[in-house]
mmCIF file of C-alpha atoms in Angstrom:
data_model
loop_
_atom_site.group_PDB
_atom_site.id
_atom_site.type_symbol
_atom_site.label_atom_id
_atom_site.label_comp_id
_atom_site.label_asym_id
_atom_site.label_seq_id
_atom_site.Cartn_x
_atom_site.Cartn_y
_atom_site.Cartn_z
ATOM 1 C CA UNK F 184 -43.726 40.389 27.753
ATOM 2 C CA UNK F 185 -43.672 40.549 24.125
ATOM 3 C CA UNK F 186 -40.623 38.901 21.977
ATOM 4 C CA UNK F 187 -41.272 40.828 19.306
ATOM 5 C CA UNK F 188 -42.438 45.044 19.391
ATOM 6 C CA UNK F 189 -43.596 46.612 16.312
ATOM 7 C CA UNK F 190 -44.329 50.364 17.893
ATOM 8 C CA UNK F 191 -45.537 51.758 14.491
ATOM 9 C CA UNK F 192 -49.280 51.006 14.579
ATOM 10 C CA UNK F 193 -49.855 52.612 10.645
ATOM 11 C CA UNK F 194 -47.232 54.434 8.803
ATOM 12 C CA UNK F 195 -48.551 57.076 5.241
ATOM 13 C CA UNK F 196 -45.622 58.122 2.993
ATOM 14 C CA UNK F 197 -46.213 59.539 -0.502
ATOM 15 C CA UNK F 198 -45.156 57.971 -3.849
ATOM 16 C CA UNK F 199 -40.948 57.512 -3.952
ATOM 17 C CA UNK F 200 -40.539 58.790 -0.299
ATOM 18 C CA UNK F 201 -38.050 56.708 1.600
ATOM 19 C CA UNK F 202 -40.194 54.462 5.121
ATOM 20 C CA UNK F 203 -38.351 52.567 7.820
ATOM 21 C CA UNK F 204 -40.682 50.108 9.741
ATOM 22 C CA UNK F 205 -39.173 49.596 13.203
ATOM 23 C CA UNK F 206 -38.549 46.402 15.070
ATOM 24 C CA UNK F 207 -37.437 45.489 18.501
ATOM 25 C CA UNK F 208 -36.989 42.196 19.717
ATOM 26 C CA UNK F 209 -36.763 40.496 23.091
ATOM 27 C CA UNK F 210 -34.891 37.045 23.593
ATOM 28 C CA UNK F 211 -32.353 35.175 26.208
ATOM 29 C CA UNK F 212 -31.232 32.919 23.550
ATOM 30 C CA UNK F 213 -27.684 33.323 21.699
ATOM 31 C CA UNK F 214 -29.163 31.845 18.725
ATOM 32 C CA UNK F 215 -31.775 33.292 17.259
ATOM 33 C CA UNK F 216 -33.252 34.020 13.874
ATOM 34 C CA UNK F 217 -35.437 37.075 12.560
ATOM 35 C CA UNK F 218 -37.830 37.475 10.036
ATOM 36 C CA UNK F 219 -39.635 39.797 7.703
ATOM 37 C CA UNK F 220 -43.001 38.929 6.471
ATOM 38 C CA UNK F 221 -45.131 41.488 3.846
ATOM 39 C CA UNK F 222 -49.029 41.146 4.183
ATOM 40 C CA UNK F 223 -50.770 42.242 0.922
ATOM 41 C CA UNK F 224 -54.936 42.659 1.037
ATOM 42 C CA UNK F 225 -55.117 39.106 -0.413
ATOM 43 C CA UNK F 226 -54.102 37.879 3.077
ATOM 44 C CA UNK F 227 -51.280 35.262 1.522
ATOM 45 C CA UNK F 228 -47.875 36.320 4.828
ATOM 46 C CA UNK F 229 -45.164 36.826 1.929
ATOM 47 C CA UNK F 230 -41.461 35.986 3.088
ATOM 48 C CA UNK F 231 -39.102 38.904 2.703
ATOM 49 C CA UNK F 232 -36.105 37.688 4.802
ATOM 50 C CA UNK F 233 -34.073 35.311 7.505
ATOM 51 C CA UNK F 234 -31.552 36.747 9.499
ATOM 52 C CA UNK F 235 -29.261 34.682 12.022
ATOM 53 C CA UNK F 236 -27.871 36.308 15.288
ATOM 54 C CA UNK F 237 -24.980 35.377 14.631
ATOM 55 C CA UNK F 238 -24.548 37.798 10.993
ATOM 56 C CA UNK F 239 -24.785 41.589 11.538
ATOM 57 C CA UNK F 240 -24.052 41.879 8.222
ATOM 58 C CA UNK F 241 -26.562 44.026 6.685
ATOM 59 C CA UNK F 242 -28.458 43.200 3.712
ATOM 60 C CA UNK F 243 -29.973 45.252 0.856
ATOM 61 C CA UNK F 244 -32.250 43.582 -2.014
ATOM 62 C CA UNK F 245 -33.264 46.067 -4.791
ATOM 63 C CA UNK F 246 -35.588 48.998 -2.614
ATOM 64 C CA UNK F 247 -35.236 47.085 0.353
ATOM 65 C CA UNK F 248 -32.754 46.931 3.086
ATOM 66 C CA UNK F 249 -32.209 45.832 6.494
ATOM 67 C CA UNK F 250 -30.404 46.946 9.521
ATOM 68 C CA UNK F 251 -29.798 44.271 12.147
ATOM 69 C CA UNK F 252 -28.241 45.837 15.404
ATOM 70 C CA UNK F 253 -27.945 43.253 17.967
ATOM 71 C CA UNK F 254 -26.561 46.252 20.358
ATOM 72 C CA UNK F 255 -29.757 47.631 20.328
ATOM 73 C CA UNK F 256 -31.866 44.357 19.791
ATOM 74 C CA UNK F 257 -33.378 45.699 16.376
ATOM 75 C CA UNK F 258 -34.074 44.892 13.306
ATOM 76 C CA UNK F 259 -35.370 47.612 11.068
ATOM 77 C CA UNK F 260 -36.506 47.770 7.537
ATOM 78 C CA UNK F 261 -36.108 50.293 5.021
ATOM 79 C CA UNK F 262 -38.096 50.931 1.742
ATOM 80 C CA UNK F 263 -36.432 53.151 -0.768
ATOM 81 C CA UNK F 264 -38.137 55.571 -3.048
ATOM 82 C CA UNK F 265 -41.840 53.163 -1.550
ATOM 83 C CA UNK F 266 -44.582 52.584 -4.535
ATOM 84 C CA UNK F 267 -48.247 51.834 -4.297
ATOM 85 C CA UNK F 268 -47.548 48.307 -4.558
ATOM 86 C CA UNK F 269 -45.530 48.404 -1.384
ATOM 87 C CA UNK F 270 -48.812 49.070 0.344
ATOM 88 C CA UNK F 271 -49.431 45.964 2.839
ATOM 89 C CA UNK F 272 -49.114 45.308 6.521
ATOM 90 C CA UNK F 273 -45.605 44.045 7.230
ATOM 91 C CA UNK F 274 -44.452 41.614 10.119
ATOM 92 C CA UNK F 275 -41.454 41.082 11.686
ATOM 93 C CA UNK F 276 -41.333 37.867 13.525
ATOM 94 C CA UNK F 277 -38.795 35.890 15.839
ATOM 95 C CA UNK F 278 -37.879 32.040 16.295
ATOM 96 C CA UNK F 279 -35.492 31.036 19.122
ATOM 97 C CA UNK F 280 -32.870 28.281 18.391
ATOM 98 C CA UNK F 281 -33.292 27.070 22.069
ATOM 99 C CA UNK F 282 -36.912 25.893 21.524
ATOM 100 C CA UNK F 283 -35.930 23.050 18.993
ATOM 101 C CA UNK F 284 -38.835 24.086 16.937
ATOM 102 C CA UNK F 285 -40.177 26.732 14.496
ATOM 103 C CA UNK F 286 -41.940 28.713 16.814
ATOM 104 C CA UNK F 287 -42.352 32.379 15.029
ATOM 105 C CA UNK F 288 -43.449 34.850 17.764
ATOM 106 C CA UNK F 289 -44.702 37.847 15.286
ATOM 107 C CA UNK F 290 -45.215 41.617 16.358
ATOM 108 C CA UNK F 291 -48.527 43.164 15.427
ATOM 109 C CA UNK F 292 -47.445 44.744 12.175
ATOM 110 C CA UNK F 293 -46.834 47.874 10.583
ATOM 111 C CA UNK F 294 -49.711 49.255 8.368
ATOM 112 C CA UNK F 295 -47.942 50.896 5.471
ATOM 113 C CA UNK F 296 -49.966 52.933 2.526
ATOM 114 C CA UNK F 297 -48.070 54.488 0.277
ATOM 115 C CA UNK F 298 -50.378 57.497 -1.172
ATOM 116 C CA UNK F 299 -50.071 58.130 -5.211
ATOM 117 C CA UNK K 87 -50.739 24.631 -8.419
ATOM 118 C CA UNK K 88 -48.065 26.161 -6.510
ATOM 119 C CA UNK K 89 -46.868 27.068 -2.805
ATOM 120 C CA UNK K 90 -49.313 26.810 -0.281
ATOM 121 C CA UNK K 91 -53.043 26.712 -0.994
ATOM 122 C CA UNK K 92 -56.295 27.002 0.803
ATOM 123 C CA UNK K 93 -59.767 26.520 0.714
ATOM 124 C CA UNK K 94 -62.451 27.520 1.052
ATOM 125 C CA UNK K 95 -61.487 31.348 1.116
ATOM 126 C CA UNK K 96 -63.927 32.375 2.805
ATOM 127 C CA UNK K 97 -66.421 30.754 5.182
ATOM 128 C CA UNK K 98 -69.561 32.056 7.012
ATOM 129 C CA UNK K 99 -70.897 29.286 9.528
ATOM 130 C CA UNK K 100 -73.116 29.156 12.390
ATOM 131 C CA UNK K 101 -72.489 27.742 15.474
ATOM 132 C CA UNK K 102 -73.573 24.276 15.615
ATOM 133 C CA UNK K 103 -72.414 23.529 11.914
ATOM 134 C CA UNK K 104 -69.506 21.577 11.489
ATOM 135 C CA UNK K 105 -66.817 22.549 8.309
ATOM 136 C CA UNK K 106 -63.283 22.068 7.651
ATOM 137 C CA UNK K 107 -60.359 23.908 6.060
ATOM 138 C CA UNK K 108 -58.194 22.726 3.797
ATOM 139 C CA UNK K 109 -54.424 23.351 2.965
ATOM 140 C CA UNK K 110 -52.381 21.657 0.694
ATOM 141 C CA UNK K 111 -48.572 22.641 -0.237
ATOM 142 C CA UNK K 112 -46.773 22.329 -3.323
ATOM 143 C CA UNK K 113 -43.411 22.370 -1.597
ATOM 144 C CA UNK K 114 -41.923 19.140 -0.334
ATOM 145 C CA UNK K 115 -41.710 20.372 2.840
ATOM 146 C CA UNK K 116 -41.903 18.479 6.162
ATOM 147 C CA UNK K 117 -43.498 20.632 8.540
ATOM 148 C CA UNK K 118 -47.170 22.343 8.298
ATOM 149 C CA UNK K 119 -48.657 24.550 10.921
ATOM 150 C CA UNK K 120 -52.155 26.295 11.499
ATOM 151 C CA UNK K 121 -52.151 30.033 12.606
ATOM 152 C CA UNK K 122 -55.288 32.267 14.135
ATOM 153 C CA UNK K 123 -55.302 36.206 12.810
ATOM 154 C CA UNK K 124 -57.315 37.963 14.470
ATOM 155 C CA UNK K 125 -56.973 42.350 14.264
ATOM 156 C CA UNK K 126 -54.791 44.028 16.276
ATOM 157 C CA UNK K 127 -53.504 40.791 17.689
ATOM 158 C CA UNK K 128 -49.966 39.039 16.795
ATOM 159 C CA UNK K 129 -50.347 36.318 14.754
ATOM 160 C CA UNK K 130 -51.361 32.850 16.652
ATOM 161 C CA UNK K 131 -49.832 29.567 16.154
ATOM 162 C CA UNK K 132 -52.405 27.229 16.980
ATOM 163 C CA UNK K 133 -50.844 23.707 16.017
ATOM 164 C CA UNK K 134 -47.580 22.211 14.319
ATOM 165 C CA UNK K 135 -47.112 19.650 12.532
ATOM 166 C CA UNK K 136 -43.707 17.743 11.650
ATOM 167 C CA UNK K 137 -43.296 14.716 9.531
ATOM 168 C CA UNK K 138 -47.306 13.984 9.854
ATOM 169 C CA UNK K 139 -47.354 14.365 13.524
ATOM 170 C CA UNK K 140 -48.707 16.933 15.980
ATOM 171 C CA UNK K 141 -45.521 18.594 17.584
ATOM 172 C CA UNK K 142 -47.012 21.889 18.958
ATOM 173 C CA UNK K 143 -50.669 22.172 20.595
ATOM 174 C CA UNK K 144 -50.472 25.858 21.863
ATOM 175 C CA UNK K 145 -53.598 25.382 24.034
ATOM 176 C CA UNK K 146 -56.306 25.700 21.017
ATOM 177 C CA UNK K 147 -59.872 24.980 22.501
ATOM 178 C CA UNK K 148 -61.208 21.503 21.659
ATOM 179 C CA UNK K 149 -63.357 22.620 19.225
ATOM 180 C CA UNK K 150 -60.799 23.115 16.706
ATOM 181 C CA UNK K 151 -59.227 19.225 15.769
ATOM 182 C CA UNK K 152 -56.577 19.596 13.405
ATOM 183 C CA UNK K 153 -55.675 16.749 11.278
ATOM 184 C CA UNK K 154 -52.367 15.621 8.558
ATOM 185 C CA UNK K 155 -53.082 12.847 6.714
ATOM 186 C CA UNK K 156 -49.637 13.236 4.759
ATOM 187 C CA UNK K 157 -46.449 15.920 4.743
ATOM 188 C CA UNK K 158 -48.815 17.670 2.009
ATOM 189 C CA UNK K 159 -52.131 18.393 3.322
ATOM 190 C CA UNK K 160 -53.532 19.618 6.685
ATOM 191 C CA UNK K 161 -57.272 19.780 7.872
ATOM 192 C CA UNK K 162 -58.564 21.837 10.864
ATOM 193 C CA UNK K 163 -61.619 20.828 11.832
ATOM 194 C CA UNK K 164 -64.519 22.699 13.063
ATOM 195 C CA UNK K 165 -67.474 22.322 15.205
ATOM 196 C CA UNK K 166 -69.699 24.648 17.459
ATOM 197 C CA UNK K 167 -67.142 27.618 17.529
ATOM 198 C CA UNK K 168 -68.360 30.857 19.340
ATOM 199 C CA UNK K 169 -68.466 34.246 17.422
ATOM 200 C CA UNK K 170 -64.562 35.366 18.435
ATOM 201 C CA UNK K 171 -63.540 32.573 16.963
ATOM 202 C CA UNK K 172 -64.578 34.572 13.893
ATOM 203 C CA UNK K 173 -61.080 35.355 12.226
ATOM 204 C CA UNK K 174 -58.456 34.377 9.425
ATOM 205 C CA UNK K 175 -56.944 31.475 9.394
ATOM 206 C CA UNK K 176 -53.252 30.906 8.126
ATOM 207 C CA UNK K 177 -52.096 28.126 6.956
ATOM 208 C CA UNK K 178 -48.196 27.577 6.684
ATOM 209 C CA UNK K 179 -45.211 24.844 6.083
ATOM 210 C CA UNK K 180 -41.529 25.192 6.124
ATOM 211 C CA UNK K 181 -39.033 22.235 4.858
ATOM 212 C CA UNK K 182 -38.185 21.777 8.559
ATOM 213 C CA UNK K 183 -39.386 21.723 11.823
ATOM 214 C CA UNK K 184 -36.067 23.523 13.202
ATOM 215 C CA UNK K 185 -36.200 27.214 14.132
ATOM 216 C CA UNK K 186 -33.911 28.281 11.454
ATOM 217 C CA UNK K 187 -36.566 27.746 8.786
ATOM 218 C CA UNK K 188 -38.463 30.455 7.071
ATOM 219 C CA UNK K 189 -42.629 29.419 6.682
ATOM 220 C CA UNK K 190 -44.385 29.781 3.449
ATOM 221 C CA UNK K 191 -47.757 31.190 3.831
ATOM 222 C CA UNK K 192 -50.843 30.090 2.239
ATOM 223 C CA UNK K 193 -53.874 32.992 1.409
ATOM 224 C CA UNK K 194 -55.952 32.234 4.672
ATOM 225 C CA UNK K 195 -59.525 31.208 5.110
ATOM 226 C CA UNK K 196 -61.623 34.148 6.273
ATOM 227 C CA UNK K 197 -63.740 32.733 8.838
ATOM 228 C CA UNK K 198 -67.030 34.362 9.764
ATOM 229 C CA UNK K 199 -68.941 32.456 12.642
ATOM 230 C CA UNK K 200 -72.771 33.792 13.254
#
């Protein structure tokens, strides 16, 4: 089964429109951590955030937020009022604390375009 | 130079020539690790490194032989690869092995095999 479910294949919003990107995770472990990764054309997996288990808390940077819902094993991301530049395929990946290592088990991303 | 950085960026080869990639980071960190992208597949970790030595071998066919001389730079080796190997390959490293550790991407090497 897979850790890590990104359902939205490919996501279009127009210019300033608000886009969540959905992820669901699967794991037995208590401690766990997620992960947001942005995918530009040039290829280069950017970092976007680290989330514990352990801290519901959510957490907004500038247009970007996150909702971490352990109830409901997600963790979603939101992109307020999107631009072009926000155009990229973006992962959402998971490492398990029980493995000892940093294994990242990634979903198959979210194509997002955002249309001028 | 800074972050994670790889060449060649892309790579066309046929399948009885031998070529490696190259990754180097910028970071001080202590763990480097080698991932496959191929499309509409999840991202796959093919081999970790920690501290210069192979941790993680995630059943990668022989004809990939990865190689870290030092904490800074990691090789993967080719030689006679089959068309689906054809694919981009990631290069990452994190300051530590542990789980709780985000990975800094490098720009890939597009690999094209003929």
């Amino acid at each position: 089964a897979q850790k890590v479910t990104q359902a939205q294949t490919e996501i279009s919003v127009v210019e300033k429109e608000d886009v969540t990107l959905d992820c669901v995770y699967e794991t037995r472990d208590t401690t766990y951590y997620l992960f947001w990764y942005k995918q530009p054309p040039s290829g280069e997996l950017v970092f976007l955030i680290r989330r514990n288990s352990f801290d519901e808390q959510n957490e907004i940077s500038g247009r970007y937020s996150w909702n971490f819902q352990k109830s409901t094993s997600s963790f979603n991301f939101t992109i307020t009022a999107s631009q072009v530049v926000d155009s990229a395929v973006y992962f959402c990946a998971l490492s398990e604390d029980q493995t000892g290592a940093n294994n990242l088990f990634f979903g198959t991303g979210t194509r997002l375009t955002v249309i001028p | 130079e800074t972050g994670v950085t790889q060449t060649p960026r892309h790579l066309v080869m046929g399948m009885t020539n031998k070529k490696s990639l190259k990754c180097e980071q910028h970071l001080g960190h202590n763990a480097m690790y080698w991932y496959k992208q191929s499309a509409k597949k999840p991202l796959e970790l093919m081999f970790v490194y920690s501290l210069e030595e192979r941790v993680e071998n995630n059943s990668v066919p022989s004809r990939f032989s990865p190689e870290c001389p030092n904490s800074s730079h990691l090789f993967l080796h080719l030689h006679t690869l089959q068309p689906e190997d054809s694919a981009l390959y990631l290069c990452a490293s994190s300051q530590d092995f542990a789980p709780n550790y985000e990975q800094y991407f490098g720009p890939g090497t597009r690999l094209t095999v003929t």
